[in-house]
Amino acid sequence: MFARSLVIYASLWSLPWNLSGGGLVKSVHAQEPPPAGSAAPPATPAPEPSSTAALEERIRILEQRLQELDQRQRSEQRPAPSDPKAAQKTEQKAEQKPDQKPGAEQGPRQGAAPDKTAAKPKLLPVFTLAPGKGIGLALPDGRFSFNLRFRTQLRDTILRQNDKTTNEIGFKTIRLWLTGNLLNPDIKYGIQLAFGFGDFETGSSTPLFDAFIEYTRLRDLQIKAGQFFVPFDRLRTIREFALQLVDRPAVIRELSLDRDVGIAFSSQDLFGSHGVLSYHLGVFGGEGRNRFGGAVPGGLYVGRIAIRPFGAFDDDIEGDLERLRRPRLAIGLAGAYNQATNRQRGTTGNTYTLGTFDYAHAAADLIFKCAGVYLAGEVLYRQAWQPFREATKDGKTVREWSRSAWGYVIQASAMVHRQVEVVGRWEHLIPIGNTDPTLIQTGKDQNRQAGGGLNLYLNGHLFKLQADYFYLFGTTTTARGHQLRFQLDVSI
């Protein structure tokens, strides 16, 4: 730029002298006024056309010379084309700000739009591990997760009956749970396997307990399909790990509905009532879990409604370990119809060989919790449409009986320490009419049970030591018994 300015200055300085002979100086002097009193000089003739052409030619030559100097200066600043690396460095220096150090990277300008083509960082799966809650792995976008956990019960049962004492010790149950979600958080799945000596049914050797898919996107219409607990009565659908006493009441084992294969529709917050209203509707096979082979067409149809006046709470867990100082109450009603079942108790028991029975079921239950106090009550009813079926085999009349009965359970507990709980329970089973003679005999011998237990919670229901005692009796005095049980229940 300095050379260019110098050329322009020198050229303009020399311009008047080079053009003075062409009449430019004369024309300038001719414009000055003459001295006072002097005669006017003769008029100066106009410049000839040749002088104007010479001026334009000189200007054109100067502009051409300036362009040549400018091109020469640019070529000196750029490297030779044969060195691409040097050219790249020169371009980087030309774009570099004066106060920026060489090699320093410039960040995006303030207010500039983000580069959508830039690669997004990959998020790693989230790994979880907690006592009693197993091992978990989840994708950050929520499209997939799984949780694997174990649970076991080591039980010792001492029974004194008819002047005879027996002792049974072993792993009553060993469970493996796999749960999670698939594709999005609203599609959940669950699989439970059981391997304890008390987990297998007669005629079924598979360890499968639960296997289901659940869609929870819709608040008032959640869908669950597979094999799982029939949503009938509360004291049966409470999970085994959350029981206060070593086992469920005998009335529940006799009259309730167990796991089955089917589909259920439900809502735990019907109409957005904050958990006050809930319902379940289901259609199942009616013969229980893990049944193989063809059977007479039929089905199990179930409906349940529950009301929680003070809002939702954990009514599917026994006890009040949190000892919250506010009342919580749940009242449930349920009905079911089991058409053409070939099991003695509807979904459990021995399999009939002479035909099927139709059963009507009803249930009412209540759960109350407040300040460490827990109260549960339930009434169950089952009625068959006919008392028995008969057939002749090998010249003999064979009869298979249905089982009709009703019963109730009352259970109460209190937390005497943040880790210690005392529990009491009373239950009564009453056969109905002309029904299975073995059920009638049970009603005479041991249709009532009264007892209690003591629990030490080391990690809530996930790690606990339990002990309970029950007095078994009926209307007769010949078959009364005493039962003492100890149990270690651990979830890993």
Short mmCIF file of N, CA, C and O in Angstrom, two decimals, residues 282-365:
data_model
loop_
_atom_site.label_atom_id
_atom_site.label_comp_id
_atom_site.label_asym_id
_atom_site.label_seq_id
_atom_site.Cartn_x
_atom_site.Cartn_y
_atom_site.Cartn_z
N GLY A 282 -60.87 -58.19 34.29
CA GLY A 282 -60.00 -59.18 33.68
C GLY A 282 -60.74 -60.37 33.13
O GLY A 282 -61.83 -60.73 33.60
N VAL A 283 -60.13 -60.97 32.11
CA VAL A 283 -60.62 -62.22 31.51
C VAL A 283 -59.44 -63.19 31.50
O VAL A 283 -58.38 -62.88 30.95
N PHE A 284 -59.63 -64.39 32.10
CA PHE A 284 -58.55 -65.35 32.25
C PHE A 284 -59.02 -66.74 31.81
O PHE A 284 -60.21 -66.97 31.59
N GLY A 285 -58.04 -67.63 31.74
CA GLY A 285 -58.36 -69.00 31.34
C GLY A 285 -59.19 -69.75 32.35
O GLY A 285 -59.99 -70.62 32.01
N GLY A 286 -58.99 -69.46 33.66
CA GLY A 286 -59.81 -70.06 34.70
C GLY A 286 -59.26 -71.33 35.30
O GLY A 286 -59.90 -71.92 36.19
N GLU A 287 -58.07 -71.76 34.90
CA GLU A 287 -57.51 -73.01 35.43
C GLU A 287 -56.18 -72.82 36.14
O GLU A 287 -55.53 -73.79 36.52
N GLY A 288 -55.74 -71.59 36.31
CA GLY A 288 -54.51 -71.33 37.04
C GLY A 288 -53.28 -71.29 36.16
O GLY A 288 -53.35 -71.31 34.93
N ARG A 289 -52.14 -71.26 36.82
CA ARG A 289 -50.87 -71.09 36.12
C ARG A 289 -50.32 -72.41 35.58
O ARG A 289 -50.56 -73.48 36.15
N ASN A 290 -49.59 -72.29 34.49
CA ASN A 290 -48.80 -73.39 33.92
C ASN A 290 -49.64 -74.64 33.66
O ASN A 290 -49.24 -75.76 34.00
N ARG A 291 -50.79 -74.47 33.03
CA ARG A 291 -51.61 -75.61 32.66
C ARG A 291 -51.37 -75.94 31.19
O ARG A 291 -51.27 -75.06 30.34
N PHE A 292 -51.26 -77.22 30.90
CA PHE A 292 -50.91 -77.67 29.54
C PHE A 292 -52.03 -78.56 28.99
O PHE A 292 -52.77 -79.21 29.74
N GLY A 293 -52.12 -78.59 27.67
CA GLY A 293 -53.11 -79.44 27.02
C GLY A 293 -54.45 -78.74 26.88
O GLY A 293 -54.73 -77.71 27.49
N GLY A 294 -55.33 -79.33 26.06
CA GLY A 294 -56.64 -78.77 25.83
C GLY A 294 -57.59 -79.02 26.99
O GLY A 294 -57.39 -79.93 27.80
N ALA A 295 -58.61 -78.20 27.09
CA ALA A 295 -59.61 -78.31 28.16
C ALA A 295 -60.95 -77.86 27.62
O ALA A 295 -61.06 -77.30 26.51
N VAL A 296 -61.99 -78.13 28.39
CA VAL A 296 -63.34 -77.70 28.01
C VAL A 296 -63.37 -76.18 27.95
O VAL A 296 -62.86 -75.50 28.86
N PRO A 297 -63.93 -75.58 26.90
CA PRO A 297 -63.95 -74.11 26.80
C PRO A 297 -64.66 -73.48 28.00
O PRO A 297 -65.69 -73.96 28.48
N GLY A 298 -64.08 -72.44 28.51
CA GLY A 298 -64.63 -71.71 29.65
C GLY A 298 -63.84 -70.44 29.87
O GLY A 298 -63.16 -69.95 28.96
N GLY A 299 -63.90 -69.91 31.04
CA GLY A 299 -63.15 -68.69 31.33
C GLY A 299 -63.44 -68.17 32.71
O GLY A 299 -64.43 -68.55 33.36
N LEU A 300 -62.55 -67.28 33.17
CA LEU A 300 -62.69 -66.62 34.46
C LEU A 300 -62.85 -65.12 34.21
O LEU A 300 -62.00 -64.50 33.59
N TYR A 301 -63.94 -64.55 34.73
CA TYR A 301 -64.26 -63.15 34.50
C TYR A 301 -64.27 -62.44 35.86
O TYR A 301 -64.98 -62.85 36.79
N VAL A 302 -63.46 -61.39 35.98
CA VAL A 302 -63.20 -60.77 37.27
C VAL A 302 -63.43 -59.25 37.19
O VAL A 302 -63.09 -58.62 36.18
N GLY A 303 -63.99 -58.71 38.25
CA GLY A 303 -64.13 -57.26 38.39
C GLY A 303 -63.87 -56.83 39.81
O GLY A 303 -64.29 -57.51 40.76
N ARG A 304 -63.15 -55.73 39.99
CA ARG A 304 -62.82 -55.23 41.33
C ARG A 304 -62.81 -53.71 41.32
O ARG A 304 -62.37 -53.08 40.34
N ILE A 305 -63.29 -53.12 42.41
CA ILE A 305 -63.24 -51.68 42.60
C ILE A 305 -62.76 -51.40 44.00
O ILE A 305 -63.08 -52.14 44.95
N ALA A 306 -61.96 -50.34 44.16
CA ALA A 306 -61.42 -49.98 45.48
C ALA A 306 -61.56 -48.47 45.69
O ALA A 306 -61.45 -47.69 44.74
N ILE A 307 -61.80 -48.08 46.94
CA ILE A 307 -61.93 -46.68 47.32
C ILE A 307 -60.93 -46.39 48.43
O ILE A 307 -60.85 -47.12 49.42
N ARG A 308 -60.16 -45.31 48.25
CA ARG A 308 -59.20 -44.85 49.25
C ARG A 308 -59.57 -43.42 49.63
O ARG A 308 -59.14 -42.47 48.97
N PRO A 309 -60.38 -43.23 50.66
CA PRO A 309 -60.91 -41.89 50.97
C PRO A 309 -59.85 -40.83 51.22
O PRO A 309 -60.08 -39.65 50.93
N PHE A 310 -58.69 -41.23 51.75
CA PHE A 310 -57.65 -40.26 52.08
C PHE A 310 -56.54 -40.20 51.02
O PHE A 310 -55.48 -39.61 51.26
N GLY A 311 -56.77 -40.83 49.87
CA GLY A 311 -55.78 -40.81 48.81
C GLY A 311 -54.99 -42.10 48.73
O GLY A 311 -55.12 -43.00 49.56
N ALA A 312 -54.15 -42.18 47.70
CA ALA A 312 -53.38 -43.39 47.43
C ALA A 312 -52.32 -43.62 48.50
O ALA A 312 -51.76 -42.67 49.06
N PHE A 313 -52.03 -44.89 48.76
CA PHE A 313 -50.95 -45.28 49.66
C PHE A 313 -50.57 -46.72 49.35
O PHE A 313 -51.15 -47.35 48.44
N ASP A 314 -49.60 -47.25 50.09
CA ASP A 314 -49.07 -48.58 49.80
C ASP A 314 -49.92 -49.67 50.46
O ASP A 314 -49.46 -50.39 51.34
N ASP A 315 -51.17 -49.83 50.00
CA ASP A 315 -52.05 -50.84 50.58
C ASP A 315 -51.72 -52.25 50.09
O ASP A 315 -52.35 -53.21 50.54
N ASP A 316 -50.76 -52.38 49.19
CA ASP A 316 -50.31 -53.70 48.75
C ASP A 316 -49.10 -54.20 49.54
O ASP A 316 -48.46 -55.18 49.15
N ILE A 317 -48.79 -53.56 50.66
CA ILE A 317 -47.71 -53.98 51.56
C ILE A 317 -48.27 -54.03 52.97
O ILE A 317 -48.87 -53.06 53.45
N GLU A 318 -48.07 -55.16 53.64
CA GLU A 318 -48.60 -55.31 54.99
C GLU A 318 -47.75 -54.53 56.00
O GLU A 318 -46.53 -54.38 55.84
N GLY A 319 -48.42 -54.07 57.05
CA GLY A 319 -47.74 -53.32 58.09
C GLY A 319 -47.62 -51.84 57.76
O GLY A 319 -47.90 -51.40 56.64
N ASP A 320 -47.21 -51.07 58.76
CA ASP A 320 -46.96 -49.64 58.59
C ASP A 320 -45.57 -49.32 59.10
O ASP A 320 -45.38 -48.69 60.15
N LEU A 321 -44.57 -49.76 58.34
CA LEU A 321 -43.18 -49.58 58.75
C LEU A 321 -42.76 -48.13 58.74
O LEU A 321 -41.84 -47.73 59.47
N GLU A 322 -43.40 -47.30 57.92
CA GLU A 322 -43.05 -45.88 57.87
C GLU A 322 -43.59 -45.10 59.06
O GLU A 322 -43.12 -44.00 59.35
N ARG A 323 -44.63 -45.62 59.71
CA ARG A 323 -45.22 -45.01 60.90
C ARG A 323 -45.64 -43.55 60.65
O ARG A 323 -45.41 -42.66 61.46
N LEU A 324 -46.28 -43.32 59.52
CA LEU A 324 -46.75 -41.99 59.18
C LEU A 324 -47.94 -41.61 60.07
O LEU A 324 -48.86 -42.40 60.27
N ARG A 325 -47.92 -40.37 60.54
CA ARG A 325 -48.98 -39.92 61.45
C ARG A 325 -50.15 -39.31 60.69
O ARG A 325 -50.57 -38.18 60.93
N ARG A 326 -50.68 -40.08 59.77
CA ARG A 326 -51.90 -39.69 59.06
C ARG A 326 -52.65 -40.97 58.70
O ARG A 326 -52.05 -41.98 58.35
N PRO A 327 -53.97 -40.96 58.78
CA PRO A 327 -54.74 -42.17 58.49
C PRO A 327 -54.76 -42.48 56.99
O PRO A 327 -54.81 -41.58 56.15
N ARG A 328 -54.71 -43.76 56.69
CA ARG A 328 -54.80 -44.25 55.31
C ARG A 328 -55.77 -45.44 55.31
O ARG A 328 -55.64 -46.34 56.14
N LEU A 329 -56.70 -45.42 54.37
CA LEU A 329 -57.77 -46.42 54.36
C LEU A 329 -58.07 -46.85 52.93
O LEU A 329 -58.12 -46.01 52.02
N ALA A 330 -58.26 -48.14 52.74
CA ALA A 330 -58.66 -48.69 51.44
C ALA A 330 -59.76 -49.72 51.66
O ALA A 330 -59.62 -50.61 52.52
N ILE A 331 -60.83 -49.61 50.88
CA ILE A 331 -61.95 -50.54 50.94
C ILE A 331 -62.17 -51.10 49.55
O ILE A 331 -62.31 -50.33 48.59
N GLY A 332 -62.19 -52.42 49.43
CA GLY A 332 -62.32 -53.05 48.13
C GLY A 332 -63.46 -54.05 48.07
O GLY A 332 -63.77 -54.74 49.05
N LEU A 333 -64.09 -54.13 46.89
CA LEU A 333 -65.14 -55.11 46.60
C LEU A 333 -64.81 -55.78 45.28
O LEU A 333 -64.34 -55.12 44.34
N ALA A 334 -65.07 -57.10 45.21
CA ALA A 334 -64.72 -57.84 43.99
C ALA A 334 -65.72 -58.97 43.77
O ALA A 334 -66.32 -59.51 44.72
N GLY A 335 -65.89 -59.33 42.50
CA GLY A 335 -66.71 -60.47 42.13
C GLY A 335 -66.09 -61.18 40.95
O GLY A 335 -65.36 -60.57 40.14
N ALA A 336 -66.33 -62.48 40.86
CA ALA A 336 -65.76 -63.27 39.76
C ALA A 336 -66.67 -64.45 39.44
O ALA A 336 -67.41 -64.95 40.31
N TYR A 337 -66.59 -64.88 38.19
CA TYR A 337 -67.34 -66.06 37.76
C TYR A 337 -66.38 -66.95 36.97
O TYR A 337 -65.81 -66.52 35.96
N ASN A 338 -66.19 -68.17 37.47
CA ASN A 338 -65.29 -69.12 36.83
C ASN A 338 -66.13 -70.19 36.14
O ASN A 338 -66.76 -71.02 36.80
N GLN A 339 -66.13 -70.16 34.82
CA GLN A 339 -66.96 -71.06 34.02
C GLN A 339 -66.15 -72.27 33.56
O GLN A 339 -65.10 -72.13 32.97
N ALA A 340 -66.66 -73.43 33.89
CA ALA A 340 -66.10 -74.71 33.41
C ALA A 340 -64.64 -74.87 33.82
O ALA A 340 -63.79 -75.19 32.99
N THR A 341 -64.36 -74.72 35.11
CA THR A 341 -63.01 -74.97 35.59
C THR A 341 -62.84 -76.43 35.95
O THR A 341 -63.80 -77.09 36.39
N ASN A 342 -61.65 -76.96 35.75
CA ASN A 342 -61.38 -78.36 36.10
C ASN A 342 -60.48 -78.47 37.33
O ASN A 342 -59.89 -79.51 37.56
N ARG A 343 -60.37 -77.36 38.13
CA ARG A 343 -59.58 -77.37 39.37
C ARG A 343 -60.51 -77.29 40.57
O ARG A 343 -61.53 -76.60 40.54
N GLN A 344 -60.13 -77.96 41.68
CA GLN A 344 -60.99 -78.01 42.86
C GLN A 344 -61.29 -76.64 43.44
O GLN A 344 -62.42 -76.36 43.85
N ARG A 345 -60.30 -75.74 43.51
CA ARG A 345 -60.49 -74.42 44.10
C ARG A 345 -60.60 -73.33 43.04
O ARG A 345 -60.44 -72.15 43.33
N GLY A 346 -60.86 -73.71 41.83
CA GLY A 346 -61.01 -72.75 40.75
C GLY A 346 -59.73 -72.57 39.97
O GLY A 346 -59.65 -72.92 38.79
N THR A 347 -58.69 -72.02 40.60
CA THR A 347 -57.40 -71.85 39.93
C THR A 347 -56.29 -72.65 40.60
O THR A 347 -55.14 -72.59 40.15
N THR A 348 -56.59 -73.39 41.66
CA THR A 348 -55.62 -74.25 42.33
C THR A 348 -56.31 -75.56 42.73
O THR A 348 -57.52 -75.71 42.57
N GLY A 349 -55.52 -76.49 43.25
CA GLY A 349 -56.08 -77.75 43.72
C GLY A 349 -55.96 -78.85 42.68
O GLY A 349 -55.44 -78.66 41.57
N ASN A 350 -56.45 -80.02 43.05
CA ASN A 350 -56.40 -81.18 42.16
C ASN A 350 -57.25 -80.96 40.92
O ASN A 350 -58.20 -80.17 40.92
N THR A 351 -56.93 -81.71 39.86
CA THR A 351 -57.64 -81.59 38.59
C THR A 351 -58.77 -82.63 38.54
O THR A 351 -58.56 -83.81 38.82
N TYR A 352 -59.96 -82.17 38.13
CA TYR A 352 -61.09 -83.08 37.98
C TYR A 352 -60.92 -83.94 36.72
O TYR A 352 -60.35 -83.49 35.72
N THR A 353 -61.45 -85.14 36.80
CA THR A 353 -61.40 -86.07 35.66
C THR A 353 -62.77 -86.39 35.09
O THR A 353 -62.88 -86.84 33.95
N LEU A 354 -63.84 -86.13 35.85
CA LEU A 354 -65.19 -86.48 35.39
C LEU A 354 -65.90 -85.32 34.72
O LEU A 354 -66.96 -85.53 34.12
N GLY A 355 -65.40 -84.14 34.81
CA GLY A 355 -66.05 -82.98 34.22
C GLY A 355 -65.57 -81.70 34.85
O GLY A 355 -64.52 -81.66 35.52
N THR A 356 -66.34 -80.64 34.69
CA THR A 356 -65.96 -79.32 35.19
C THR A 356 -67.07 -78.77 36.09
O THR A 356 -68.19 -79.28 36.13
N PHE A 357 -66.72 -77.68 36.79
CA PHE A 357 -67.69 -77.00 37.66
C PHE A 357 -67.65 -75.50 37.37
O PHE A 357 -66.63 -74.95 36.95
N ASP A 358 -68.79 -74.87 37.66
CA ASP A 358 -68.88 -73.41 37.60
C ASP A 358 -68.90 -72.87 39.03
O ASP A 358 -69.65 -73.37 39.88
N TYR A 359 -68.08 -71.83 39.26
CA TYR A 359 -67.99 -71.22 40.59
C TYR A 359 -68.33 -69.74 40.51
O TYR A 359 -67.94 -69.04 39.56
N ALA A 360 -69.02 -69.25 41.55
CA ALA A 360 -69.21 -67.82 41.76
C ALA A 360 -68.37 -67.39 42.94
O ALA A 360 -68.37 -68.06 43.99
N HIS A 361 -67.65 -66.28 42.79
CA HIS A 361 -66.74 -65.79 43.83
C HIS A 361 -67.12 -64.37 44.22
O HIS A 361 -67.57 -63.57 43.38
N ALA A 362 -66.90 -64.02 45.48
CA ALA A 362 -67.09 -62.66 45.97
C ALA A 362 -66.08 -62.38 47.07
O ALA A 362 -65.65 -63.29 47.78
N ALA A 363 -65.71 -61.10 47.18
CA ALA A 363 -64.72 -60.70 48.19
C ALA A 363 -64.97 -59.27 48.62
O ALA A 363 -65.41 -58.43 47.83
N ALA A 364 -64.67 -58.99 49.88
CA ALA A 364 -64.67 -57.63 50.43
C ALA A 364 -63.48 -57.52 51.38
O ALA A 364 -63.24 -58.42 52.18
N ASP A 365 -62.72 -56.43 51.26
CA ASP A 365 -61.52 -56.29 52.08
C ASP A 365 -61.33 -54.86 52.53
O ASP A 365 -61.86 -53.91 51.92
#
